[in-house]
Structure formats: C-alpha cells, structure tokens
Coordinates of C-alpha atoms and ligand atoms in Angstrom, one line a residue:
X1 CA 118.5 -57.5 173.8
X2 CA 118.1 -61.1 172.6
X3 CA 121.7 -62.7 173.6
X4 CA 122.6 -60.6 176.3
X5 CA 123.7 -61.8 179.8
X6 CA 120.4 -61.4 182.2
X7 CA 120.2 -58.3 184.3
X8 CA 119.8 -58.4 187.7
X9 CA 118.5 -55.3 189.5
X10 CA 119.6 -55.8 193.0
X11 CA 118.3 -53.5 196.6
X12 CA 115.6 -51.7 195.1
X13 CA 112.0 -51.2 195.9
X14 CA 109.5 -51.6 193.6
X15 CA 106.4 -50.0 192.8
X16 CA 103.4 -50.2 190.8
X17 CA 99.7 -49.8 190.8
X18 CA 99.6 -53.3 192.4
X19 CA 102.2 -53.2 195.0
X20 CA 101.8 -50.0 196.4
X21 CA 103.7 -50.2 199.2
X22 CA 106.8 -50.3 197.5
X23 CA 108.3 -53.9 198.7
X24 CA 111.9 -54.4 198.7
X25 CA 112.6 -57.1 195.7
X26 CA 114.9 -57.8 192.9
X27 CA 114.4 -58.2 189.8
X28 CA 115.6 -60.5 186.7
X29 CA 115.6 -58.6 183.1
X30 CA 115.6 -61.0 179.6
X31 CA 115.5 -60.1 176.6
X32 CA 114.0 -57.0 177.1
X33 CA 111.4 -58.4 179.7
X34 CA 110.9 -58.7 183.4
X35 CA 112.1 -62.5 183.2
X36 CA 111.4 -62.8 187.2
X37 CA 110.8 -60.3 190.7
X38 CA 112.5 -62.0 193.3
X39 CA 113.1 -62.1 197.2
X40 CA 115.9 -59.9 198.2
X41 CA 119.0 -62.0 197.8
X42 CA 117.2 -65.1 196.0
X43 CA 119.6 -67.0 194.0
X44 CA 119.0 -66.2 190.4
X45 CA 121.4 -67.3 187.1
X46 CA 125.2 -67.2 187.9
X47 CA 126.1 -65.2 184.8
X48 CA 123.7 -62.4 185.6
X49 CA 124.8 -58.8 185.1
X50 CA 125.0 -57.0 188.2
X51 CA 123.5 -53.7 188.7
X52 CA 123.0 -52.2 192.4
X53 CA 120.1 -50.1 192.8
X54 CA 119.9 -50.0 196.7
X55 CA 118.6 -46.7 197.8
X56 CA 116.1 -46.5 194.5
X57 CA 113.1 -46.8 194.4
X58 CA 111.9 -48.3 190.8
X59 CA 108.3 -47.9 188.7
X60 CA 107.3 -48.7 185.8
X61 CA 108.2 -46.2 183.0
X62 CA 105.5 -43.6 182.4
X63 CA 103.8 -43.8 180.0
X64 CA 102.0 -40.4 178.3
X65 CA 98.6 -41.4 176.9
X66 CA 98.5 -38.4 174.4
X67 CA 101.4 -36.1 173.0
X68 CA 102.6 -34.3 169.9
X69 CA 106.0 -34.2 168.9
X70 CA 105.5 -31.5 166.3
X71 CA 104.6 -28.9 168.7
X72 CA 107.8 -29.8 170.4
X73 CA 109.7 -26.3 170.0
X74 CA 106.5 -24.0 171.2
X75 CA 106.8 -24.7 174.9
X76 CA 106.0 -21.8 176.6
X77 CA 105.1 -19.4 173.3
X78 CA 101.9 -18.2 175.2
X79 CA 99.7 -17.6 178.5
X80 CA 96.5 -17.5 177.5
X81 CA 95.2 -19.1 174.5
X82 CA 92.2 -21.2 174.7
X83 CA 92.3 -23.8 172.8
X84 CA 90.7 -22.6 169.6
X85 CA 93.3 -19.6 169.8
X86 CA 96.0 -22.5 170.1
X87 CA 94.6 -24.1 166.9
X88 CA 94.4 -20.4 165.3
X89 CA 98.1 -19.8 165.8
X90 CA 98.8 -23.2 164.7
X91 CA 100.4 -22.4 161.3
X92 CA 103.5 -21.3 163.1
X93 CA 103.9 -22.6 166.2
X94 CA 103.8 -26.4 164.8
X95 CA 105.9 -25.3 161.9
X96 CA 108.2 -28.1 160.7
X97 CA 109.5 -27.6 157.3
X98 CA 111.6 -31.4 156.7
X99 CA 111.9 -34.4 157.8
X100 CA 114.7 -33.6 159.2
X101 CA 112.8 -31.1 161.6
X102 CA 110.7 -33.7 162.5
X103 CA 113.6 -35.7 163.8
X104 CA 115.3 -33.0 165.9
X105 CA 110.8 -31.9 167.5
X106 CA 110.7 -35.8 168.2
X107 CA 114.1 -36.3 169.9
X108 CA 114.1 -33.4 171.9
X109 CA 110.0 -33.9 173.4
X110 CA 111.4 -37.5 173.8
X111 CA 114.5 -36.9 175.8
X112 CA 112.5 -34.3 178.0
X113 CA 109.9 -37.4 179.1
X114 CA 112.6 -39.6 179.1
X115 CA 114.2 -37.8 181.5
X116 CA 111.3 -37.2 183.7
X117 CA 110.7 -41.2 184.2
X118 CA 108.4 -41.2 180.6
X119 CA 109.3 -44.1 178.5
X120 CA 106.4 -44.6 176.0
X121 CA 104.3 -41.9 174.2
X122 CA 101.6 -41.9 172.2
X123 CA 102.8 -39.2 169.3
X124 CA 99.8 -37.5 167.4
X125 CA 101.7 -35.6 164.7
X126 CA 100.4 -33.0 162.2
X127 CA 102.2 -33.3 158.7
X128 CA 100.4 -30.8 156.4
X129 CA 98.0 -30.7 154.0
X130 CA 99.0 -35.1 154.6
X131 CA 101.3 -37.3 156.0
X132 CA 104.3 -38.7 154.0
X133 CA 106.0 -42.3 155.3
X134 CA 109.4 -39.9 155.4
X135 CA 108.1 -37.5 157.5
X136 CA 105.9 -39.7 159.9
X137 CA 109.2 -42.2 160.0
X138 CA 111.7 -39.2 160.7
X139 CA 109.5 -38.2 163.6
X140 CA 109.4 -42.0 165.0
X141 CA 112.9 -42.4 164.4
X142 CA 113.7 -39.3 166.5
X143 CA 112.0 -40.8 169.1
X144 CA 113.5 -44.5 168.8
X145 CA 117.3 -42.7 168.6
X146 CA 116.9 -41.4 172.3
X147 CA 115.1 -44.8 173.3
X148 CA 111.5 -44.1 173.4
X149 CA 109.1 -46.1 172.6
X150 CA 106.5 -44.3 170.9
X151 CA 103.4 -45.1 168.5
X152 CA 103.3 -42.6 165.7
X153 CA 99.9 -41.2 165.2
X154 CA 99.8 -39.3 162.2
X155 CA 97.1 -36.4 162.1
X156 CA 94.1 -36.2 159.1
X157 CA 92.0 -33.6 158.6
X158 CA 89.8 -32.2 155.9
X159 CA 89.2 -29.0 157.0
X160 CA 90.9 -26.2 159.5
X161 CA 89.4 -24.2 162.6
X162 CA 87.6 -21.7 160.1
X163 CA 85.9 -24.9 158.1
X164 CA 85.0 -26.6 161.4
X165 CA 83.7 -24.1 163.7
X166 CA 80.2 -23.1 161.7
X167 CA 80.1 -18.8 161.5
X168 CA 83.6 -18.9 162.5
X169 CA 84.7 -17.9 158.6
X170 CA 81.9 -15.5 157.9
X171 CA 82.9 -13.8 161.1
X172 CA 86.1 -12.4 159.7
X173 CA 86.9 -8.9 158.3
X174 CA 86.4 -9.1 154.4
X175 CA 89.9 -8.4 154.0
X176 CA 91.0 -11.6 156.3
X177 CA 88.3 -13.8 155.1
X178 CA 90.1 -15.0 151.3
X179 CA 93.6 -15.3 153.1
X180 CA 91.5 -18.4 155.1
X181 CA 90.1 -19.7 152.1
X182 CA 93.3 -20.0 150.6
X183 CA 94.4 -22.5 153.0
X184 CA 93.8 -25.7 151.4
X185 CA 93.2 -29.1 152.9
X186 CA 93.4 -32.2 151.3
X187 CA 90.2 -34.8 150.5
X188 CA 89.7 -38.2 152.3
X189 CA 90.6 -39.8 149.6
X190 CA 94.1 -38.5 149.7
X191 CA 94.4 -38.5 153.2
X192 CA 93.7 -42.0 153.6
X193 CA 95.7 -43.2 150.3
X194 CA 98.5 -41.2 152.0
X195 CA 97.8 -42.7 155.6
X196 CA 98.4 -46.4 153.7
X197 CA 101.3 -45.3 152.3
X198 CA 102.9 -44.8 155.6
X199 CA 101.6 -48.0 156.8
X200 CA 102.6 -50.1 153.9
X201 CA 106.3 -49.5 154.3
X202 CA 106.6 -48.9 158.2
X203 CA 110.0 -49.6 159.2
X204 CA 109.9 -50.2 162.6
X205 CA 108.8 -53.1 164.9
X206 CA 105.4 -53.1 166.7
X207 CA 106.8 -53.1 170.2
X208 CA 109.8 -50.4 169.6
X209 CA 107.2 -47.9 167.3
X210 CA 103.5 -49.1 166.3
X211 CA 101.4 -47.3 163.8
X212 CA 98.2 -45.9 164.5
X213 CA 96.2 -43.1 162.9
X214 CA 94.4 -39.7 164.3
X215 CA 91.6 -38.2 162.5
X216 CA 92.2 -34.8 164.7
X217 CA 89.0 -33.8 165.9
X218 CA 85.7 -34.6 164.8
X219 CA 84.4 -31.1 163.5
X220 CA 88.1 -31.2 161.5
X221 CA 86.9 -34.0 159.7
X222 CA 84.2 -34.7 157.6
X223 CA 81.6 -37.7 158.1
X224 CA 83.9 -39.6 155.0
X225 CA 86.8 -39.0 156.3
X226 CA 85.8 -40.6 159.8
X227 CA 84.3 -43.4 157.6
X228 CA 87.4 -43.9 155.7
X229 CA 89.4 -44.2 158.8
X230 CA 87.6 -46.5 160.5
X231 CA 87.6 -48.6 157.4
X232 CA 91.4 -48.3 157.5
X233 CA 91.7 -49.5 161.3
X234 CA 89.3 -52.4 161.1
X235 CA 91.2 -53.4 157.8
X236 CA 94.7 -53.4 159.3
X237 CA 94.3 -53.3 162.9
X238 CA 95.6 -49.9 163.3
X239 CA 94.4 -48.0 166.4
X240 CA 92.7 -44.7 166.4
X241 CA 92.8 -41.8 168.4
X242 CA 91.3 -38.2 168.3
X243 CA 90.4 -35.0 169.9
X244 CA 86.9 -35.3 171.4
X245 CA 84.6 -33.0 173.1
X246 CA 88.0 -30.9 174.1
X247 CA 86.2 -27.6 174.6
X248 CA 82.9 -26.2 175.1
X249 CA 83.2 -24.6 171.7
X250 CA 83.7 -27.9 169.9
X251 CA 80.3 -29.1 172.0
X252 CA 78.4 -26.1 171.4
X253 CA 79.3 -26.0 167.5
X254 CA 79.2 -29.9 167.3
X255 CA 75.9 -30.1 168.7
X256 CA 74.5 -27.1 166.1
X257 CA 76.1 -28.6 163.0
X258 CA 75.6 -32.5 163.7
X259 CA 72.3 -32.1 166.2
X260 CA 73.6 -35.1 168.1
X261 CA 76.5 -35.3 170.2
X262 CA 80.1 -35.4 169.0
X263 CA 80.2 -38.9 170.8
X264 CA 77.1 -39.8 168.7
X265 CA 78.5 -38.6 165.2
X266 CA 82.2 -40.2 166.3
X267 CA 80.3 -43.5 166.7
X268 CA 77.8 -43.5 164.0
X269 CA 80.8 -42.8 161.3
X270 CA 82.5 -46.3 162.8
X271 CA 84.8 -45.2 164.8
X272 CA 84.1 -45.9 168.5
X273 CA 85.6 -49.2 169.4
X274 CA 88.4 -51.3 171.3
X275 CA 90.5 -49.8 168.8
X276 CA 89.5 -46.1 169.9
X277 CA 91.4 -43.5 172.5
X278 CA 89.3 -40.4 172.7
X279 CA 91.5 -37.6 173.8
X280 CA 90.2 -35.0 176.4
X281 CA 86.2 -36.2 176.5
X282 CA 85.8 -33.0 178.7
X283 CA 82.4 -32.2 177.3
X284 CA 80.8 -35.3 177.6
X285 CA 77.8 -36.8 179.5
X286 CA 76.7 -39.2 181.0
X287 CA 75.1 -41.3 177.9
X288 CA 78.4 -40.2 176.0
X289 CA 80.4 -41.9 178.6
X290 CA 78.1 -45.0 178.3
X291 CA 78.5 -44.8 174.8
X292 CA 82.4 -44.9 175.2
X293 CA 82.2 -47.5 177.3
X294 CA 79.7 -49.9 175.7
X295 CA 82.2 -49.9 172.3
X296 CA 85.0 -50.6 174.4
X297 CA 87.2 -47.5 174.2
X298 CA 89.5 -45.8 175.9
X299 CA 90.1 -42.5 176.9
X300 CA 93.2 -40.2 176.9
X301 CA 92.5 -37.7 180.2
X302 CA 94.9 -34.6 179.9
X303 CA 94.0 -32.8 183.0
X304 CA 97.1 -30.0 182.3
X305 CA 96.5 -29.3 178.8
X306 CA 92.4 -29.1 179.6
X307 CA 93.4 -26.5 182.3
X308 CA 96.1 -24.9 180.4
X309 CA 93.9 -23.9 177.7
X310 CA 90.8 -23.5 180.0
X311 CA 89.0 -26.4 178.3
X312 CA 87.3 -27.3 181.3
X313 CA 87.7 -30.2 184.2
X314 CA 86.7 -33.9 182.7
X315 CA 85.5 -36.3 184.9
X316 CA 87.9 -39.2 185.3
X317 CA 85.6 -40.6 188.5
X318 CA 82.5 -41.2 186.2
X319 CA 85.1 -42.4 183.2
X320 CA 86.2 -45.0 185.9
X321 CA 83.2 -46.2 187.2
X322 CA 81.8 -47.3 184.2
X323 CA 85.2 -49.6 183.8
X324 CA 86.8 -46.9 181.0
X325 CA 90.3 -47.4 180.3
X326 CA 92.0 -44.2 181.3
X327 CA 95.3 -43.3 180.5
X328 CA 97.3 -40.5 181.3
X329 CA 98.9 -37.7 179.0
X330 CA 100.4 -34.5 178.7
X331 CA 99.3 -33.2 175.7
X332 CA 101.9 -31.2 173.3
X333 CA 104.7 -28.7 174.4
X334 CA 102.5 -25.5 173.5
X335 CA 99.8 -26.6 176.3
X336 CA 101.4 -29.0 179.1
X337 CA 104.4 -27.4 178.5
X338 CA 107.5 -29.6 180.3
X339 CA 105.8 -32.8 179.3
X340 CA 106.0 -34.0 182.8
X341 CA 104.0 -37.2 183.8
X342 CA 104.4 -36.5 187.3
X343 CA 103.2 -33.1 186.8
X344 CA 100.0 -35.0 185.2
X345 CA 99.1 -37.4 187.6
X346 CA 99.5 -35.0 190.7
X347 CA 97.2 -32.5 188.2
X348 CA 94.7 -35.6 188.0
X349 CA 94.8 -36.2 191.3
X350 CA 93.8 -32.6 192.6
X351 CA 91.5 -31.9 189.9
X352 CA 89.6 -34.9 191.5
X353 CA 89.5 -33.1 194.5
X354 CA 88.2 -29.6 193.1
X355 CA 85.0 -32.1 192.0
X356 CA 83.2 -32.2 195.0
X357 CA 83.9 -32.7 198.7
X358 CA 83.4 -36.2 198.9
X359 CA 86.9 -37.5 199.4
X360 CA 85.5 -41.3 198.2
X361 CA 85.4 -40.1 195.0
X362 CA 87.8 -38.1 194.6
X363 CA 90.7 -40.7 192.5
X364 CA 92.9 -42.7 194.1
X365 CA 96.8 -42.8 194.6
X366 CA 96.6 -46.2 192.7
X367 CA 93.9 -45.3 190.5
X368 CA 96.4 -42.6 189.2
X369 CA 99.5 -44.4 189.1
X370 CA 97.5 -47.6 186.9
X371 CA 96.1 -44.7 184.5
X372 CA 99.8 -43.4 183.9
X373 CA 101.2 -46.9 184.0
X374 CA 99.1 -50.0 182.6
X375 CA 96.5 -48.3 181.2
X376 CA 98.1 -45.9 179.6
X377 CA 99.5 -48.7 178.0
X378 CA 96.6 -50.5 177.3
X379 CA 95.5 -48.0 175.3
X380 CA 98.5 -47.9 173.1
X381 CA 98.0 -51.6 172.3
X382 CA 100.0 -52.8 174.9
X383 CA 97.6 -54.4 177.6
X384 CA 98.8 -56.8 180.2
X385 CA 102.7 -56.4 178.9
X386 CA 103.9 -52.9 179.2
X387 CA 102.8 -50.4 182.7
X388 CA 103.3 -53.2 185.5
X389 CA 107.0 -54.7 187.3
X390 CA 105.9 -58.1 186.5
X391 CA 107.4 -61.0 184.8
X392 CA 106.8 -60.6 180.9
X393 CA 106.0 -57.0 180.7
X394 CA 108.3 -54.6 179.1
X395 CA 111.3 -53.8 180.9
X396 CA 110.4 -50.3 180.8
X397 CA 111.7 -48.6 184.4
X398 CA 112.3 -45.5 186.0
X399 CA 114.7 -45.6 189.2
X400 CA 114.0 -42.7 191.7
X401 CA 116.9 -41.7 194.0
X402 CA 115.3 -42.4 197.4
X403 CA 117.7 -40.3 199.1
X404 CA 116.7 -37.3 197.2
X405 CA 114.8 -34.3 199.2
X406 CA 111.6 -35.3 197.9
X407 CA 111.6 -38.8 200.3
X408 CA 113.0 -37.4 203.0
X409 CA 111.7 -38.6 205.5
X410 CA 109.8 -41.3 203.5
X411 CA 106.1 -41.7 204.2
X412 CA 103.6 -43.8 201.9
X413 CA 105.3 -44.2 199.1
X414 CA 103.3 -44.5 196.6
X415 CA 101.7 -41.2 198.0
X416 CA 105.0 -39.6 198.2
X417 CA 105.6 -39.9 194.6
X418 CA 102.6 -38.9 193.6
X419 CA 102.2 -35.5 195.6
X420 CA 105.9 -34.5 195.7
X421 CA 107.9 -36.0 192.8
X422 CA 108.6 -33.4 190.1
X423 CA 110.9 -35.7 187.9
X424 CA 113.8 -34.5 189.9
X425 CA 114.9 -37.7 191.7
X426 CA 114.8 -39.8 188.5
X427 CA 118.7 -41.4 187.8
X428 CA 117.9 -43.9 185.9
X429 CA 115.7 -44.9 183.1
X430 CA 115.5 -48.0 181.2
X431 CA 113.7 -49.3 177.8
X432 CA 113.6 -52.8 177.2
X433 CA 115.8 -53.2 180.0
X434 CA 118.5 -50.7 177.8
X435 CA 119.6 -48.1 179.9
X436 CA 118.8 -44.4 178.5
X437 CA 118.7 -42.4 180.9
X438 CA 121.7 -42.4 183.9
X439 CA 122.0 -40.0 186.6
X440 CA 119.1 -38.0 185.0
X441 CA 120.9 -37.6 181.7
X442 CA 120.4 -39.1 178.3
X443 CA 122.6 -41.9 177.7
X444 CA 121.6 -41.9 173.7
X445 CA 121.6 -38.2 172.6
X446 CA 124.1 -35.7 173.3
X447 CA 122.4 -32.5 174.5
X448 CA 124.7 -30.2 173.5
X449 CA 124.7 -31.4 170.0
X450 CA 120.6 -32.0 170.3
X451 CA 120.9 -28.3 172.2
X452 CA 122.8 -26.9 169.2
X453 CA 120.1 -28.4 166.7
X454 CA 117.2 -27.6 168.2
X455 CA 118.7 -23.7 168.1
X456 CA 119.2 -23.8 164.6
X457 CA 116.6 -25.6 163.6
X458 CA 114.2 -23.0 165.3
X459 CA 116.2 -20.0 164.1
X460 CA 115.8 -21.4 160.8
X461 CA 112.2 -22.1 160.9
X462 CA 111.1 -18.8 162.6
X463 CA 112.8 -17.1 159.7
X464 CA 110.1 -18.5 157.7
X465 CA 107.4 -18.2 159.5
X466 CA 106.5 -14.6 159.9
X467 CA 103.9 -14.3 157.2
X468 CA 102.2 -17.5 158.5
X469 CA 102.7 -15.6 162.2
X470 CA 101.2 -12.4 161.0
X471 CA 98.7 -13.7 159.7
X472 CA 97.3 -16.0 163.0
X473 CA 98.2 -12.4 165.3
X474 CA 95.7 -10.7 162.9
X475 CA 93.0 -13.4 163.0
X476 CA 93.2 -13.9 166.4
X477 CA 91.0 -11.4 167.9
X478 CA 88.3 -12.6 165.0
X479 CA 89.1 -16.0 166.6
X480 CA 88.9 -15.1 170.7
X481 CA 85.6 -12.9 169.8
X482 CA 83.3 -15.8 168.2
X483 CA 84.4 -18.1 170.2
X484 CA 84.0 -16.7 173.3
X485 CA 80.3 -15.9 172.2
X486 CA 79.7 -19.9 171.7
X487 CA 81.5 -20.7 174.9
X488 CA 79.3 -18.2 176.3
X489 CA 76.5 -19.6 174.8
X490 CA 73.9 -21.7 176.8
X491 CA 74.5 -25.9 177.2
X492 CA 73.0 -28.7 179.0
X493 CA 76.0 -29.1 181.3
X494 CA 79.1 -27.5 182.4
X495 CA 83.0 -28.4 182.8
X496 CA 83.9 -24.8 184.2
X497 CA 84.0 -24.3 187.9
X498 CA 81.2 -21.6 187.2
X499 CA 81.3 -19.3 190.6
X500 CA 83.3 -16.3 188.6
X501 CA 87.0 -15.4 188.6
Ligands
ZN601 ZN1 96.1 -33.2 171.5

C-alpha cells in the first residue's frame, strides 16, 4: 500500500469490542493502517480516495484462531465421527498429493472466510510423513493470492492415532494390525531439521504470512519431539500451537500413559509459554487452566468443531477469568464445516449459556466479539495491531450491509450481529485496507476458475485414494469400539452434558 492516495471510508458505523454501540465515524486508511477514526464529516487530507460506505456497518475482520487448510475439500464427508474416528479416516479425507493441491485447499478455505467477514487465519497444515518449504509455501501462497492473511502452522508428529492412543493397536484384528504398522512416521530429528528448512527460506513477510509451528497433539508426539520444538520456538521466536485435551479419550489415555495431566506433560517438555495457543483445552481443570495461565498462553476455543465431533463443552468463562487470551476458531472443513466465524461466536455464545443458569456468567456480547477480533489476534502474534478499528492496527475490515434482513429493524448492534448475522450481509471486505471481497464476492480469485480447480483436483485425488479409504472404513469400527470404552471409562471431571440422549 505504501504510495497510495489515503482512503477515506465515509458514513459508516463502526464496531468493535470497545465501541459496541456501533458509533457513526469515518475512518482514514494509510499504508495499510487505520491512519485516523474521525467525526462524521471531519476534514481529513484533500487527495483522499473516496469510498461511501453509508448504510454499512464496519468490524474488524475476523479473525479464526485455529483452521486447517488441508482438510479444505472434506466439508461435509461425514455426520458422526468423533474425533478419533476423524483422525482414523484421516489418510483420505486430508489427502493432498502436490503442492499444487495445497494451493487450490488453501485458496478455496480462504475465499470461504473471506467471504464471510474472516480475514486472518491461523492455518495448522498436515504435510506427511514432514513438511517441505514447497508445500508449506504453496499452501500460504494460496491463501495470500485471495488476500488472506494467514500464519502457516505446519503439523509434526511422530506417531499416528494407533501409536498414540495406548491398546488402541493391539485392539485390531490380526489381519488389520501390520497394515497400521506399516504406516511410517518420521523421527524428531527429521521433523525438526525439516521444520528449519521451511523457516530458513520463508518467502513471505511477517504481517502478510508469519511462520509458526504445530506439534499436533501431545499423545502424537513424543516427549523429544515437544522438547525439540520448544527449542525451535525459543530459538527463532516462532509461535506454537497444538491440539490439547481435545477429547475425553486424549485425557483418559494421556493421563494412563504420562500419569500427569496433558497440560503437565505439555509444560514440563517446554512448551507452555507466551509463545503457546492450545487448541480446544476442553478437558482441562482447574490447575490446568492455572497452569495455562501462569506461562502466559493462549488458548484457541473451537466451540463448533468440539460439538461437531462430540468433544465435549470447554469452559471459556473459567479461561477468562483467570485473564487467558481466548481466541476464536473454526477448526478444519471436515468438523466446522462452512468455516464461518459468525457461526463460531454465536456457537460460543450459547454454549455459555447451556453452562449453567447464571446469566452473569454466561460470556458476553463483547467478550465474544474481542475473542474473534483482538485476541484472536493476539494469539497469532499480532497484539495491539490487528482485531480493533483504531489508528495503527491493520486495516483489516468487514462492511455489513445494514439494510440487509438481518438488521431490520436494528436493535443493539453489537447484539444483532452476534445472534443473527450468518455472513450473509457481508459486501465488502478489506486486507490492509486492499479490497478483496465486494458485494460478497472475491475480488482476487475467480470462482469459476477456483470452482473448476477444486473439481478436478478432488476428482483427481479421490482416484487415488481408495485403498487409503478402504482401509480407514475397515479400521473404523476397531477405532469407534476402543474408544468408546475409554470415553466410557471413569474421570475426575466431565465436559459432556451427562443427563442421557
Ligand atoms: Zn485442529
């Protein structure tokens, strides 16, 4: 943007966590940034660009605290998987076979958030057995083509579901069981020599695309593997983000195989710090939640995905009250499946209410709004300039059509938006003040010719796939039947609203 005339956004209302009743304002954009917010009408610089945006009502650009791009063609391949039946079927559904592939998963899950008002991610993506710079660049690059800012978060792990889950392997049919243990992982060694070759040539700038790195899930990786990447992130600065305490069957086999919390083992290889976004913490308590907090992490809360694959309800009130950072996501295509951040914040908000009948606690409008906006953002990196319509941050905005159904009449708000929006009054989004989206369609990528590579690209990939998809359909009952014993299996505490179906 550097060089371009000022923008001037003229008529709108704003809205963000802190100015919740949507004032009328406009607003100066330079260089990318909200250079000023200023009294309806106020003179500003004579050789602004004009852009009228009376009847809109604008908010910071959404931002999804936890996604995965390579999962981007497997919305809607299921309706009842649990989570460890999700990881099971895995081998197909994230299929990707280039980096090519990766391109086409990224742009597409980045043109559906873009479109519904999302306009940074935080990209967890699974290269197997490791990530290579072209692959973990192709991805970001799909993302960065359609005007999302994303940081790429490339998965390591040294073991699979049937490594991580203890009994899980010995469970199987004898004639199942050598198919498994043919799958091979890489060690940490590799991993992590692999992890610094992505970093060491990253092409892209550390606002547009930062790096981080995701050791998946705790049981996925071994104690050296967590050691090695929290040597990595305190050596380069890197953040760090993974799965923990998803499910009760991750609690229930973490606590037999570690006998200590997976909060406990997570912190004791390193790894819990400023640095750190734990995705899910559903099966935490109290002390793990003190634990998070003490070390200064954050936390990625995907109340869809944790309901989609009956993970159980996490509790964002006690996350809050002990000054978490909480952001908001929608977790991958095969579990959230429109990757729609209003979809997630209205979901946080009501799961709040199922908690108990206290309305007090029960999270805010705000509350909700800051964890899909600033900190969201704050736990990408980005605190105190991205998530917020204030001068210097980001000019990342989403323009909702005020005279669309869903504000009609308009009420609160901030309120409004938050119980009723469904992504379908967004016209306008921007990026660094860089127009992408206009009257709700991508200004960057052509959909048909996305549309027409996306259909190939899967018709191609499922023609692959069937032995890998056999394979899962045949271990899955193995899978659903252990599993459902340990979930069945007694624990201190509960995330399941226990009073029977
Ligand atoms: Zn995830």
């Amino acid at each position: 943007m550097t060089g371009r005339r000022p923008l001037r956004i003229d008529g709108a209302r704003l809205l963000d966590a802190e100015t919740p009743d949507a004032p009328f304002a406009d607003l100066l954009i330079e260089d990318g940034r909200i250079a000023a917010v200023l009294p309806p009408g106020a003179p500003g610089p004579e050789d602004a660009e004009r852009l009228d945006a009376v009847g809109c009502m604008v908010i910071p650009g959404l931002v999804n605290a936890h996604t995965h791009s390579h999962l981007a063609f497997a919305k809607g391949v299921h309706d009842r998987w649990t989570l460890e039946l999700h990881l099971n079927h895995g081998p197909w559904t994230n299929a990707l076979l280039t980096p090519e592939d990766r391109y086409i998963a990224a742009q597409l899950g980045a043109v559906e958030m873009l479109t519904k008002g999302c306009t940074a991610a935080v990209d967890l993506h699974n290269e197997i057995p490791m990530p290579s710079p072209e692959g973990i660049a192709a991805a970001a690059q799909g993302h960065v083509d359609a005007g999302m800012r994303v940081q790429m978060m490339p998965m390591l792990a040294d073991t699979g579901l049937w490594g991580a889950i203890p009994g899980l392997k010995d469970a199987l049919p004898e004639t199942l069981r050598p198919q498994v243990e043919a799958i091979r992982f890489a060690g940490p060694e590799a991993l992590v020599e692999a992890m610094r070759r992505v970093a060491r040539d990253w092409p892209f700038d550390a606002d547009t695309a930062p790096l981080g790195l995701a050791p998946t899930i705790p049981l996925h990786c071994s104690d050296g593997l967590m050691r090695a990447c929290a040597e990595l992130s305190a050596e380069t600065g890197l953040r760090t983000h993974m799965h923990l305490a998803e499910s009760k069957v991750q609690a229930v086999a973490g606590l037999s195989r570690y006998g200590e919390s997976l909060t406990a083992r997570v912190d004791a290889a390193g790894l819990l710090n400023e640095r750190f976004t734990a995705a899910h913490a559903v099966w935490v308590d109290d002390a793990d939640l003190d634990r998070i907090a003490a070390r200064g992490a954050a936390i990625a809360h995907n109340p869809g995905s944790n309901l989609r694959l009956g993970s159980g309800l996490a509790r964002a009130r006690r996350m809050l009250e002990r000054g978490i950072t909480v952001g908001l996501g929608t977790d991958a295509s095969s579990c959230a499946d429109g990757l729609n951040m209003f979809e997630a914040m209205r979901t946080a908000a009501l799961i709040s209410h199922a908690m108990g009948p206290d309305p007090e606690r029960w999270l805010t409008a705000r509350e909700v709004l800051r964890m899909a906006t600033e900190d969201g953002a704050a736990s990408m990196g980005f605190a105190g300039r991205l998530g917020r319509i204030a001068p210097g941050y980001l000019a990342d905005l989403a323009f909702l059509d005020l005279r669309h159904v869903n504000y009609l009449p308009l009420n609160d708000p901030l309120v409004q938006m938050l119980f009723v929006e469904n992504g379908a009054a967004v016209r306008r989004v921007m990026v660094g003040g860089r127009t992408v989206v206009e009257d709700g369609r991508p200004t960057l990528v052509d959909l048909d010719t996305l549309r027409a590579r996306v259909e190939s690209t899967v018709e191609r990939i499922r023609a692959t796939v069937g032995e890998r998809k056999a394979l899962a359909e045949a271990l899955a009952p193995h899978t659903a039947a252990f599993c459902q014993c340990l979930a069945a299996s007694p624990f201190p505490f509960t995330r399941y609203g226990e009073f029977g179906p």
